[in-house]
Coordinates of C-alpha atoms in Angstrom, one line a residue:
M1 CA -7.4 -22.1 7.2
S2 CA -3.7 -21.3 7.6
Q3 CA -2.2 -20.0 10.7
S4 CA -1.4 -16.3 10.7
L5 CA 2.3 -15.5 11.0
L6 CA 1.9 -11.8 10.9
E7 CA -1.2 -9.6 10.9
G8 CA -1.4 -5.8 10.9
R9 CA -2.6 -2.5 9.6
L10 CA -0.8 0.3 7.9
D11 CA 1.3 2.4 10.3
P12 CA -0.7 5.2 12.0
R13 CA 1.7 7.7 10.3
T14 CA -0.2 6.8 7.1
L15 CA -2.8 9.4 8.2
P16 CA -0.6 12.6 7.9
L17 CA 1.1 11.1 4.8
R18 CA -2.2 10.6 3.0
I19 CA -3.6 14.0 4.2
L20 CA -0.5 15.9 2.9
E21 CA -0.5 14.0 -0.4
R22 CA -4.2 14.7 -1.0
L23 CA -4.0 18.3 0.1
S24 CA -1.1 18.9 -2.3
R25 CA -3.4 18.0 -5.2
F26 CA -5.9 20.7 -4.3
A27 CA -3.3 23.4 -3.2
I28 CA -3.4 25.5 -6.3
V29 CA -7.2 25.6 -6.5
L30 CA -7.5 26.3 -2.8
L31 CA -4.8 29.0 -2.9
A32 CA -6.6 30.7 -5.8
L33 CA -9.9 30.6 -3.9
V34 CA -8.3 32.1 -0.7
L35 CA -6.5 34.8 -2.7
N36 CA -9.7 35.8 -4.4
D37 CA -11.5 36.1 -1.0
P38 CA -9.0 36.1 1.9
K39 CA -11.8 36.0 4.5
S40 CA -13.2 32.7 3.2
L41 CA -11.6 29.7 4.8
V42 CA -14.6 27.5 4.1
P43 CA -13.0 25.8 1.0
W44 CA -9.9 25.0 3.0
L45 CA -11.9 23.6 5.9
A46 CA -14.2 21.6 3.7
V47 CA -11.3 20.0 1.8
L48 CA -9.3 19.4 5.0
G49 CA -12.3 17.8 6.7
A50 CA -13.1 15.5 3.7
T51 CA -9.5 14.6 3.2
T52 CA -9.0 13.7 6.9
A53 CA -12.2 11.7 7.0
L54 CA -11.3 9.7 3.8
S55 CA -7.8 9.1 5.0
L56 CA -9.0 7.8 8.4
L57 CA -11.5 5.5 6.7
E58 CA -8.9 4.1 4.4
Y59 CA -6.5 3.5 7.4
V60 CA -9.2 1.7 9.4
R61 CA -10.3 -0.4 6.4
T62 CA -6.8 -1.5 5.2
S63 CA -5.2 -4.6 6.7
Y64 CA -2.8 -7.3 5.8
R65 CA -2.1 -10.8 6.9
L66 CA 0.8 -13.1 6.2
T67 CA 0.0 -16.8 6.6
E68 CA 2.2 -19.9 5.9
D69 CA 1.2 -20.0 2.3
A70 CA -0.2 -16.6 1.3
L71 CA -0.2 -12.8 1.7
E72 CA -3.7 -11.5 2.2
L73 CA -4.6 -7.8 1.7
S74 CA -7.9 -6.3 2.6
T75 CA -8.7 -2.8 1.4
G76 CA -11.6 -0.5 0.4
V77 CA -13.9 2.0 2.0
L78 CA -17.2 1.5 0.2
T79 CA -16.3 -1.6 -1.8
R80 CA -14.3 -4.2 0.1
R81 CA -11.5 -5.9 -1.8
V82 CA -9.6 -8.9 -0.4
R83 CA -6.6 -10.1 -2.3
R84 CA -4.9 -13.4 -1.6
I85 CA -1.4 -13.8 -3.2
P86 CA 0.2 -17.3 -2.8
L87 CA 3.7 -17.0 -1.5
D88 CA 5.1 -19.3 -4.2
R89 CA 3.9 -16.7 -6.8
I90 CA 5.7 -13.8 -5.2
Q91 CA 8.9 -13.0 -7.2
D92 CA 9.9 -9.6 -5.7
L93 CA 9.2 -7.4 -2.8
T94 CA 10.4 -3.8 -3.2
T95 CA 10.5 -1.2 -0.4
E96 CA 10.5 2.5 -1.4
A97 CA 10.9 5.5 0.8
T98 CA 10.3 9.0 -0.7
P99 CA 11.6 12.0 1.3
L100 CA 8.2 12.5 2.9
R101 CA 8.0 8.8 3.9
R102 CA 11.5 8.9 5.3
A103 CA 10.6 11.9 7.4
L104 CA 7.6 10.1 8.8
G105 CA 9.6 6.8 9.2
V106 CA 7.5 4.6 6.9
V107 CA 8.1 2.7 3.6
T108 CA 6.0 1.6 0.7
V109 CA 6.1 -2.2 0.0
T110 CA 5.4 -3.3 -3.6
V111 CA 4.7 -7.0 -4.3
E112 CA 5.4 -8.4 -7.7
T113 CA 4.4 -11.8 -8.8
A114 CA 5.1 -14.2 -11.6
G115 CA 2.9 -13.5 -14.6
S116 CA 1.9 -10.0 -13.7
A117 CA 2.9 -6.9 -15.6
G118 CA 3.8 -4.6 -12.7
A119 CA 2.8 -4.5 -9.1
E120 CA 0.3 -7.1 -7.9
A121 CA -0.2 -5.3 -4.5
R122 CA 1.0 -2.3 -2.7
L123 CA 1.1 -1.5 1.0
D124 CA 1.4 2.3 1.1
A125 CA 2.9 3.1 4.5
V126 CA 4.3 0.4 6.7
A127 CA 6.9 0.6 9.5
P128 CA 10.3 -0.6 8.2
A129 CA 10.4 -3.4 10.8
A130 CA 7.1 -4.8 9.5
A131 CA 8.3 -4.5 6.0
A132 CA 11.4 -6.6 6.8

């Protein structure tokens, strides 16, 4: 087993980021429900609760580890997925910061490898210092 050079989780600012991104998907439907019955906040509360719970579970269950010879990513809430990417296969690391991510002070890291069509792995919200 290789010695770990860097271990970590996604940044805690992942939680508000994921909650906001998920709520934006439901905004039109929830707005229509509330406009139809302004006294009913139950749909808003249900979606907010489910979104918060799912985001928290994803945060707790996502981790990464950089060893001397590989990058290991562990993800999944119900189904656990562990990916091991040998460092000699990594061709490009891209960091991306959307306006929302910049406001929260996090970046997205995309790992591309030889022989893959697109991203091999993606760390959704990491502190810029950890991404470097």
